[in-house]
Tab-separated table of C-alpha atoms (C1' of nucleotides) in Angstrom:
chain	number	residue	atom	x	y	z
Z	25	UNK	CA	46.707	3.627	-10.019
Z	26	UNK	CA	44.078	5.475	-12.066
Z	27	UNK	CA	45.069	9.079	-10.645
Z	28	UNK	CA	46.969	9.963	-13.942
Z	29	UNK	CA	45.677	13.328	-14.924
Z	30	UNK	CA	46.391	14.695	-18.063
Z	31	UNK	CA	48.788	17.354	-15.797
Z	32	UNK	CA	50.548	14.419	-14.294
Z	33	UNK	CA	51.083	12.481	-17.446
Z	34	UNK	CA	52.336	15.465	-19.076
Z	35	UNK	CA	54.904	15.998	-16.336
Z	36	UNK	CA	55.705	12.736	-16.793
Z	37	UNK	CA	56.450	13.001	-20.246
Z	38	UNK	CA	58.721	16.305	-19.810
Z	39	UNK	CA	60.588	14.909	-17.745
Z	40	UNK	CA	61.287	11.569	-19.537
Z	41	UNK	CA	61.993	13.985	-22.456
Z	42	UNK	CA	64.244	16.332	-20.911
Z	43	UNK	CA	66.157	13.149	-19.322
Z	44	UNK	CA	66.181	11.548	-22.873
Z	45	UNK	CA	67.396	14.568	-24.766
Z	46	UNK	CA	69.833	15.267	-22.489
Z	47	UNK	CA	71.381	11.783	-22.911
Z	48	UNK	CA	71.303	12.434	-26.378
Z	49	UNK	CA	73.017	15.986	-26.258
Z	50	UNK	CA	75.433	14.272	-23.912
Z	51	UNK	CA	76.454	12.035	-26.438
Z	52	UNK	CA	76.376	13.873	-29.357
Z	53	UNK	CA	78.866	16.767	-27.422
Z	54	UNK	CA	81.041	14.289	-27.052
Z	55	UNK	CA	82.372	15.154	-30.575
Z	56	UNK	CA	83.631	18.661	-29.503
Z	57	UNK	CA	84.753	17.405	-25.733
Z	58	UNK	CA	81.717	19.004	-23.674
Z	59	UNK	CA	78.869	17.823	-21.841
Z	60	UNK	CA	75.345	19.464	-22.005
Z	61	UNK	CA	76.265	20.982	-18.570
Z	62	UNK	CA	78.994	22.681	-19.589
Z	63	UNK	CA	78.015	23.578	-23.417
Z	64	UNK	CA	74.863	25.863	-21.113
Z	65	UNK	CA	77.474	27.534	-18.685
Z	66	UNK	CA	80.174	28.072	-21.440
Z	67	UNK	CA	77.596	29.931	-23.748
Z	68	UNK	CA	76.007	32.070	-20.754
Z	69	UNK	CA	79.983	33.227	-19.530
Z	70	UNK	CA	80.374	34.058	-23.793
Z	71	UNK	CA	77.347	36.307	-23.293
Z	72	UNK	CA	77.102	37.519	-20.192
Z	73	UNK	CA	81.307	38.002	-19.666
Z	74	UNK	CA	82.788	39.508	-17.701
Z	75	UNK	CA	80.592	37.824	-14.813
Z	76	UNK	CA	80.226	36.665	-11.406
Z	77	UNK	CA	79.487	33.035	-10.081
Z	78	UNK	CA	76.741	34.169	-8.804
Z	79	UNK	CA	75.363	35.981	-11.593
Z	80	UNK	CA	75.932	32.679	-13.281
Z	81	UNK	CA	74.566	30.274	-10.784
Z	82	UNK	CA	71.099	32.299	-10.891
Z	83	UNK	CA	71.147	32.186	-14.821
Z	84	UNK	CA	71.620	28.588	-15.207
Z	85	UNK	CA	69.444	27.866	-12.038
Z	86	UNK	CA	72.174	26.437	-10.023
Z	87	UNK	CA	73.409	26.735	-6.638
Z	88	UNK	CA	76.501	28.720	-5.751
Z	89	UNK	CA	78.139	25.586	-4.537
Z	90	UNK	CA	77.014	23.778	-7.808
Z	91	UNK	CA	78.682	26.600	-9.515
Z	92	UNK	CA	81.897	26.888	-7.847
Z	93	UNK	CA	82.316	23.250	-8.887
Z	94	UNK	CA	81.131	23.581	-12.684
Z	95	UNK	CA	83.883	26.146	-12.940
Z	96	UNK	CA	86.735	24.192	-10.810
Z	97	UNK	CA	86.363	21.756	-13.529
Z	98	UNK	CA	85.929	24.185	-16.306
Z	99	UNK	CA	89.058	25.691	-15.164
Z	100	UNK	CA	91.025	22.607	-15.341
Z	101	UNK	CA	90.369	22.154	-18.590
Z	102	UNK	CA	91.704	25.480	-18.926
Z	103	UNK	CA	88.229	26.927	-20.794
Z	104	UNK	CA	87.825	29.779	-18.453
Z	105	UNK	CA	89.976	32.356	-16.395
Z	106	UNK	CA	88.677	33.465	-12.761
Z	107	UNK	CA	90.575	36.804	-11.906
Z	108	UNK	CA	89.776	37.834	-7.827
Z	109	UNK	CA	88.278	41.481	-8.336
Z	110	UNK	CA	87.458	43.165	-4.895
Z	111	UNK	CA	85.692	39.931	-3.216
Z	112	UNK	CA	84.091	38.886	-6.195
Z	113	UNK	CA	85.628	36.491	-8.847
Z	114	UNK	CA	84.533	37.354	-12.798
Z	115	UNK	CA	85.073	35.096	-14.982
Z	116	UNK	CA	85.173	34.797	-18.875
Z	117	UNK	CA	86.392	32.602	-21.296
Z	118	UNK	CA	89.424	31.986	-22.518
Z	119	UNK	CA	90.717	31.588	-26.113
Z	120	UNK	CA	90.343	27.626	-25.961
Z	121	UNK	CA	87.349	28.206	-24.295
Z	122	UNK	CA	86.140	30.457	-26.926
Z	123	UNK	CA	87.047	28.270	-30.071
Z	124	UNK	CA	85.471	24.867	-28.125
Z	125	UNK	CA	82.127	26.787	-27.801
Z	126	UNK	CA	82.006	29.007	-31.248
Z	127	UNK	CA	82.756	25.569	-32.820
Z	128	UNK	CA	80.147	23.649	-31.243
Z	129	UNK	CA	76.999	26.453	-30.794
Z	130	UNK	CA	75.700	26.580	-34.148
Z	131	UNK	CA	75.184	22.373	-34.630
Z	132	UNK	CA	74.208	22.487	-30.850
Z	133	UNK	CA	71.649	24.711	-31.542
Z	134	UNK	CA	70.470	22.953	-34.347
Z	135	UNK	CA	70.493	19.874	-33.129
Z	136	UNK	CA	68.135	21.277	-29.877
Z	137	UNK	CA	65.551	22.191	-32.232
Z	138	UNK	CA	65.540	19.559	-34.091
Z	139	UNK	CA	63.975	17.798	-31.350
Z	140	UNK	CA	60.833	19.761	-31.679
Z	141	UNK	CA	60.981	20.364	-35.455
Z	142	UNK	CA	60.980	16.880	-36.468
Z	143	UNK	CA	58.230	15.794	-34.777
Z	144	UNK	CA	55.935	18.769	-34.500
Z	145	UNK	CA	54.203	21.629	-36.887
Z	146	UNK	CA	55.013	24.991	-37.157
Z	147	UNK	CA	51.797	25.755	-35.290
Z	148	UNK	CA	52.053	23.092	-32.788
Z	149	UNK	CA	55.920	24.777	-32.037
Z	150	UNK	CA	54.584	28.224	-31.559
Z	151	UNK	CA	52.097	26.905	-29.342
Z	152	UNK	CA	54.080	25.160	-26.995
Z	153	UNK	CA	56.803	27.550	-27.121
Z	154	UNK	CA	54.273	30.337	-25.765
Z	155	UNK	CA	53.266	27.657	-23.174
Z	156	UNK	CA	56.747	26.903	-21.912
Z	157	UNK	CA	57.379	30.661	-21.673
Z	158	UNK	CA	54.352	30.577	-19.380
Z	159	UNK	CA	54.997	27.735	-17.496
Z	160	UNK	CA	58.585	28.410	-16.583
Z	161	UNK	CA	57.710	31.982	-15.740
Z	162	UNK	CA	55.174	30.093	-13.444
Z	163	UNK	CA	57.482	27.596	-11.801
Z	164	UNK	CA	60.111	30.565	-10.865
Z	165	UNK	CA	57.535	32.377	-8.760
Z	166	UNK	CA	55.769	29.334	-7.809
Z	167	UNK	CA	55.917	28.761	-3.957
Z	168	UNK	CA	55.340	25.797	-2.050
Z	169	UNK	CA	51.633	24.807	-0.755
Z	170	UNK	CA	51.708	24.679	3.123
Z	171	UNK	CA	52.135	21.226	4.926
M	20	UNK	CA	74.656	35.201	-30.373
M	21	UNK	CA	71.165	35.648	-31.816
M	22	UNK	CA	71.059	32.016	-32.925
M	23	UNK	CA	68.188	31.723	-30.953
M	24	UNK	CA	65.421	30.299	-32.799
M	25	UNK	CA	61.911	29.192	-31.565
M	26	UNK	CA	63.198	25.574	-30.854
M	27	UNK	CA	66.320	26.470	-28.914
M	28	UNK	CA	64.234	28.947	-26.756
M	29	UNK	CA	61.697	26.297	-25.807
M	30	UNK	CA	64.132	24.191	-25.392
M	31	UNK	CA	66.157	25.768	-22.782
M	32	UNK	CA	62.772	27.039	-21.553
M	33	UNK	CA	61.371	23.517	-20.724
M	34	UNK	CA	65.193	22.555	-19.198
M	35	UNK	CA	65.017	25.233	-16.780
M	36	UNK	CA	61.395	24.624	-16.220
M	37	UNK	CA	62.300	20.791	-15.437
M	38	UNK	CA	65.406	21.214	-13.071
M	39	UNK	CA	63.140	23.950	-10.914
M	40	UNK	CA	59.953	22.072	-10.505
M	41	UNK	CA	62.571	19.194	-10.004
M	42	UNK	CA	64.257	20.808	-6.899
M	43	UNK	CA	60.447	22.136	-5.816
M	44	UNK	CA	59.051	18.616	-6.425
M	45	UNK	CA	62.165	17.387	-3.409
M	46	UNK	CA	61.653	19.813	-1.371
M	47	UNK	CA	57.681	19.074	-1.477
M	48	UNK	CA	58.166	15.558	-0.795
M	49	UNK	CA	60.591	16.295	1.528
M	50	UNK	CA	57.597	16.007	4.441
M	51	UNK	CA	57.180	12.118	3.074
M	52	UNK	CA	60.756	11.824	3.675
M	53	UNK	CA	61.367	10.984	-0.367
M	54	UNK	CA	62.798	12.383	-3.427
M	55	UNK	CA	61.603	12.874	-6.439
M	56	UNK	CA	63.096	10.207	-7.821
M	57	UNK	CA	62.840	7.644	-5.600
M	58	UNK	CA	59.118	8.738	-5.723
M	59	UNK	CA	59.229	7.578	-9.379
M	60	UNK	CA	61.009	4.818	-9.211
M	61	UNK	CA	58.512	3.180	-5.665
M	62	UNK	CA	55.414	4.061	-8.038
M	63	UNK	CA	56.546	2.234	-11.020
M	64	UNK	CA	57.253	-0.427	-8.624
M	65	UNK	CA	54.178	-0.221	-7.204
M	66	UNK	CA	52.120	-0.183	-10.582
M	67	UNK	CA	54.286	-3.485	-12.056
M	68	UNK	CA	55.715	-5.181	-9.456
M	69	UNK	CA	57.168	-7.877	-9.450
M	70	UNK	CA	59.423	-6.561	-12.089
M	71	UNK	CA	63.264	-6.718	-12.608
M	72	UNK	CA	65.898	-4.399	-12.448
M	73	UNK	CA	66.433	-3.906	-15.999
M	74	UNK	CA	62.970	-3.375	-16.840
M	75	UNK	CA	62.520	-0.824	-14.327
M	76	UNK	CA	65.457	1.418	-15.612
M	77	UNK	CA	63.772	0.924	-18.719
M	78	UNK	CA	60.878	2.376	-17.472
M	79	UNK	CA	62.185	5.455	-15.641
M	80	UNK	CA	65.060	5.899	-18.335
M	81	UNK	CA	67.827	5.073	-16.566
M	82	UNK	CA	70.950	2.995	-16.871
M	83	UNK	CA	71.115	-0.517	-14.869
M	84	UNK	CA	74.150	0.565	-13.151
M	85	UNK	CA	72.227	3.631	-12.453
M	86	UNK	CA	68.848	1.666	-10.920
M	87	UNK	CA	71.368	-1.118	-9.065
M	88	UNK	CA	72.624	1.794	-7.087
M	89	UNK	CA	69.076	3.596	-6.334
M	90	UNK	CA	67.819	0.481	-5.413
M	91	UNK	CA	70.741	-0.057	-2.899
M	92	UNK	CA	69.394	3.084	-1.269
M	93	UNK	CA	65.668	2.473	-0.927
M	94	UNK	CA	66.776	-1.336	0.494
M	95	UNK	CA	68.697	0.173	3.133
M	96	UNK	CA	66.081	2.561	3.952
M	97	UNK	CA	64.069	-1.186	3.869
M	98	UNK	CA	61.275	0.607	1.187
M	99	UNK	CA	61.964	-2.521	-1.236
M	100	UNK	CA	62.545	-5.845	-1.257
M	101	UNK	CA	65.093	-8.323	-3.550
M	102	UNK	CA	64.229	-11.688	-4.000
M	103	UNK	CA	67.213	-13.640	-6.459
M	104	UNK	CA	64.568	-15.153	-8.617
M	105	UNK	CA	66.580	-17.931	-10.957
M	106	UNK	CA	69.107	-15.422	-12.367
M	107	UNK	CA	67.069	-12.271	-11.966
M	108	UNK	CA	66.224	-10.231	-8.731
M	109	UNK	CA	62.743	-9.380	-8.506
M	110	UNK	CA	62.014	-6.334	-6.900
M	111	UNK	CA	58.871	-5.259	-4.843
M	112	UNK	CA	57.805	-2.909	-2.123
M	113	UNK	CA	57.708	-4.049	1.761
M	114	UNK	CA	55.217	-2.342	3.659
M	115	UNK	CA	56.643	0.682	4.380
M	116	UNK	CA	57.517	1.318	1.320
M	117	UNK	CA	53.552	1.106	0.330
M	118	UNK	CA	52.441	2.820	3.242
M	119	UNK	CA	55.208	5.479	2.147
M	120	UNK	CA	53.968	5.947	-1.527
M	121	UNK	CA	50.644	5.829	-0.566
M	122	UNK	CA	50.704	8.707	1.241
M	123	UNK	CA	52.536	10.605	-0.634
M	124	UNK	CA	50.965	9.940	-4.013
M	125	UNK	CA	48.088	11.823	-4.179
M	126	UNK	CA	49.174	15.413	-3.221
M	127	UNK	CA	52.570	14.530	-5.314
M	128	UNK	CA	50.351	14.063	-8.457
M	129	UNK	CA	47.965	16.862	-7.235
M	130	UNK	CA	51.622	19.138	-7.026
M	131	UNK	CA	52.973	18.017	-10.441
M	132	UNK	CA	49.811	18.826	-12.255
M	133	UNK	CA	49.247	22.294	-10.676
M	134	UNK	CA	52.624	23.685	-12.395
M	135	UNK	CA	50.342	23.379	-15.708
M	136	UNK	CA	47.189	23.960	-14.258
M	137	UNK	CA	48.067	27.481	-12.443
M	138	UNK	CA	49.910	28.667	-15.725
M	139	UNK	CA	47.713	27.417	-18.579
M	140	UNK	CA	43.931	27.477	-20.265
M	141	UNK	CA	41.899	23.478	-20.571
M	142	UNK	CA	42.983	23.852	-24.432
M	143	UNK	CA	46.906	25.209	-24.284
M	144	UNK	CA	47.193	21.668	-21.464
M	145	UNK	CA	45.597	19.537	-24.157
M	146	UNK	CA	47.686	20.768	-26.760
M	147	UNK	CA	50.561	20.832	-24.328
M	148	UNK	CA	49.940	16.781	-23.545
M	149	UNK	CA	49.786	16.272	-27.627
M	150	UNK	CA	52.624	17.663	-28.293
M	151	UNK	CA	54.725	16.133	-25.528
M	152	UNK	CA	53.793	13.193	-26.275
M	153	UNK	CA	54.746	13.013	-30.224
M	154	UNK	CA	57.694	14.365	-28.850
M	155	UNK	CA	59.051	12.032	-25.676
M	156	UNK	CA	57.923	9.024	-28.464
M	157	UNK	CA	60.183	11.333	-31.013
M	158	UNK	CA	63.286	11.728	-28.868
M	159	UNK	CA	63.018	7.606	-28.064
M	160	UNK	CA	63.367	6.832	-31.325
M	161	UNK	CA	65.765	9.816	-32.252
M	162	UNK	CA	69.166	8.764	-33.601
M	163	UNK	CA	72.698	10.824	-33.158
M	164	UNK	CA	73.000	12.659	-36.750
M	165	UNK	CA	76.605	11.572	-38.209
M	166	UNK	CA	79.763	13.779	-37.453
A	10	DT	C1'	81.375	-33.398	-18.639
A	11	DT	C1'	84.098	-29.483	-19.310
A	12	DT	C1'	84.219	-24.981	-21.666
A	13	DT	C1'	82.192	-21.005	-23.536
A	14	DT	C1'	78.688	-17.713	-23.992
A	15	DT	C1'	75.089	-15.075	-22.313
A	16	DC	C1'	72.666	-12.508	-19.090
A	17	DA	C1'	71.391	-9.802	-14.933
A	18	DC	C1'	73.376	-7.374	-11.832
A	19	DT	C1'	77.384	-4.841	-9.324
A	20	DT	C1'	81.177	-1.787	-8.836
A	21	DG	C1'	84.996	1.727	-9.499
A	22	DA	C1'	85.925	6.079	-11.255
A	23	DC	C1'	83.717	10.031	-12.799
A	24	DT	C1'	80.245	14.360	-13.723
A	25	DA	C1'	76.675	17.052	-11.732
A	26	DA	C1'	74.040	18.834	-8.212
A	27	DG	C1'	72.018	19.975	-3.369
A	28	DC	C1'	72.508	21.580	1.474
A	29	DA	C1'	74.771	23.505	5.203
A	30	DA	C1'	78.802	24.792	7.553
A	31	DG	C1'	83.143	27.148	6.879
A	32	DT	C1'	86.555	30.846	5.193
A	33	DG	C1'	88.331	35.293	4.392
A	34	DA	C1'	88.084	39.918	2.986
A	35	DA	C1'	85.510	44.394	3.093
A	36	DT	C1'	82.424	47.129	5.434
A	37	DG	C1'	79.709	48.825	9.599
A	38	DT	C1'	79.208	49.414	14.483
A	39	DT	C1'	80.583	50.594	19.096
F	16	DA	C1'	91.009	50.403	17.156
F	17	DA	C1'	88.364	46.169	18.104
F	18	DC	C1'	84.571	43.585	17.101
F	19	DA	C1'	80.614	42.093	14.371
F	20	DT	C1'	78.228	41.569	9.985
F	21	DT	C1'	77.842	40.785	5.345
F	22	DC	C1'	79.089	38.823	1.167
F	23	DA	C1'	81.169	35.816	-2.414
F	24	DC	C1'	83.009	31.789	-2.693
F	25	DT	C1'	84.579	26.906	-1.103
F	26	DT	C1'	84.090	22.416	0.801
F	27	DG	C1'	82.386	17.940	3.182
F	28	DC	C1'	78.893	14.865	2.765
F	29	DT	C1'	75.026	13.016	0.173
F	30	DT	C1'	71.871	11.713	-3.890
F	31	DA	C1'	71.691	10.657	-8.679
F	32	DG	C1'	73.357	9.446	-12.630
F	33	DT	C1'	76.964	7.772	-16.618
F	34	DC	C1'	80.251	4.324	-18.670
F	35	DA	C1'	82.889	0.388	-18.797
F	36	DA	C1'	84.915	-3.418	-16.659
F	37	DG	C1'	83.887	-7.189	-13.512
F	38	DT	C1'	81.191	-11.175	-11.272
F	39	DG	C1'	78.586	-15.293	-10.951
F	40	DA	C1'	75.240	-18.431	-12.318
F	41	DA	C1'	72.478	-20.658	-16.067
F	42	DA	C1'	72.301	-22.230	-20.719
F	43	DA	C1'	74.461	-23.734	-24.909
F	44	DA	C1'	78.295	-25.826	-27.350
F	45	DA	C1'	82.323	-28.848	-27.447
DNA sequence: TTTTTTCACTTGACTAAGCAAGTGAATGTT
DNA sequence: AACATTCACTTGCTTAGTCAAGTGAAAAAA
């Protein structure tokens, strides 16, 4: 079991991270009644509003069944208002919906960063941030190799 | 909303980047007739079997409840085995389950690598592997800050 | 020896997501 | 006008995971 390249162990390690820190933003949203889930659609509708599901689903890189479901729930809480507009629903927020995610974005935010900041230099961050731009711009175009 | 510093963009950067390659990664290893994750969790078997069920959701970061149920699955698709060893189950692979992660192992690793490899110079992976590491051990050790 | 504690694992109720089939309204085609 | 297509969204079934309460057997305490 000597295969590990230093591509494979990185992958590894992202994806332990992103598991890890998204426990951790989990559990620190509890405080202001989100999930990480949510805390990403919520702040997309606030920018993007008035929007469609499927607008959404692409910008969160979700499926439109994955979608419909976020905002069933979302809607239950009563966070967000779907009005029927031709065949299209748009949604936005609504005022609860606005307060929940004003009051949580800016020590959200900072808490994101932190996991970076703490442990790396301002160099180091520039660096990978100009690699992650790459790579994810990579993976979205990316196709499958044949079988 | 221009909150967006450096660390929140690479930070939603590397989430989107991990739920793509994610859904690429099943639908490559879709022609082994695996997911990803079971993929992970039959190669940690693999590397430290025998090993209990606790230390293996240690290992792939998981809760026990979580790994009890996974490893439900890949028994009834007869992958694993469960011995009740004293109090503890110890878990390791039959021979499908070998044959299966053998064959799928090397062009999985070859896949997971080439998201890096396609995108990125020798020195921006090396500093990429640096810096995820000092992170992932970061984020292990990372504590909530207090409300 | 009985009782309690501890430990590894399971389970019920839930969030989150995927895929694929289904629905229902608007728009094109014949 | 009647039928077919397209489009946005929903829904059934499944994987994957969380948390917290529950189970059952071994070890420790009484």
């Amino acid at each position: 079991m000597r295969n590990h390249t230093i591509g494979t162990l990185t992958w590894i390690r992202m994806m332990r991270f992103t598991t890890q820190s998204n426990q951790l933003s989990n559990e620190f949203l509890k405080r202001f009644d989100l999930t990480t889930a949510q805390f990403d659609v919520l702040i997309q509708i606030k920018t993007y509003a008035p929007i469609t599901q499927s607008q959404l689903a692409e910008k969160v890189t979700v499926t439109q069944g994955g979608m419909s479901r976020m905002l069933v729930r979302l809607e239950k809480e009563g966070l967000i208002e779907r009005k029927q507009n031709w065949k299209t629903k748009t949604i936005s927020l609504t005022v609860k919906g606005e307060q929940m995610i004003d009051a949580a974005t800016p020590s959200q935010l900072h808490f994101q960063s932190s996991f970076f900041e703490e442990a790396l230099t301002e160099e180091e961050m520039k660096a990978l941030y100009i690699a992650m731009t790459k790579i994810e711009k990579h993976s979205r175009e990316k196709k499958l190799p044949p079988a």
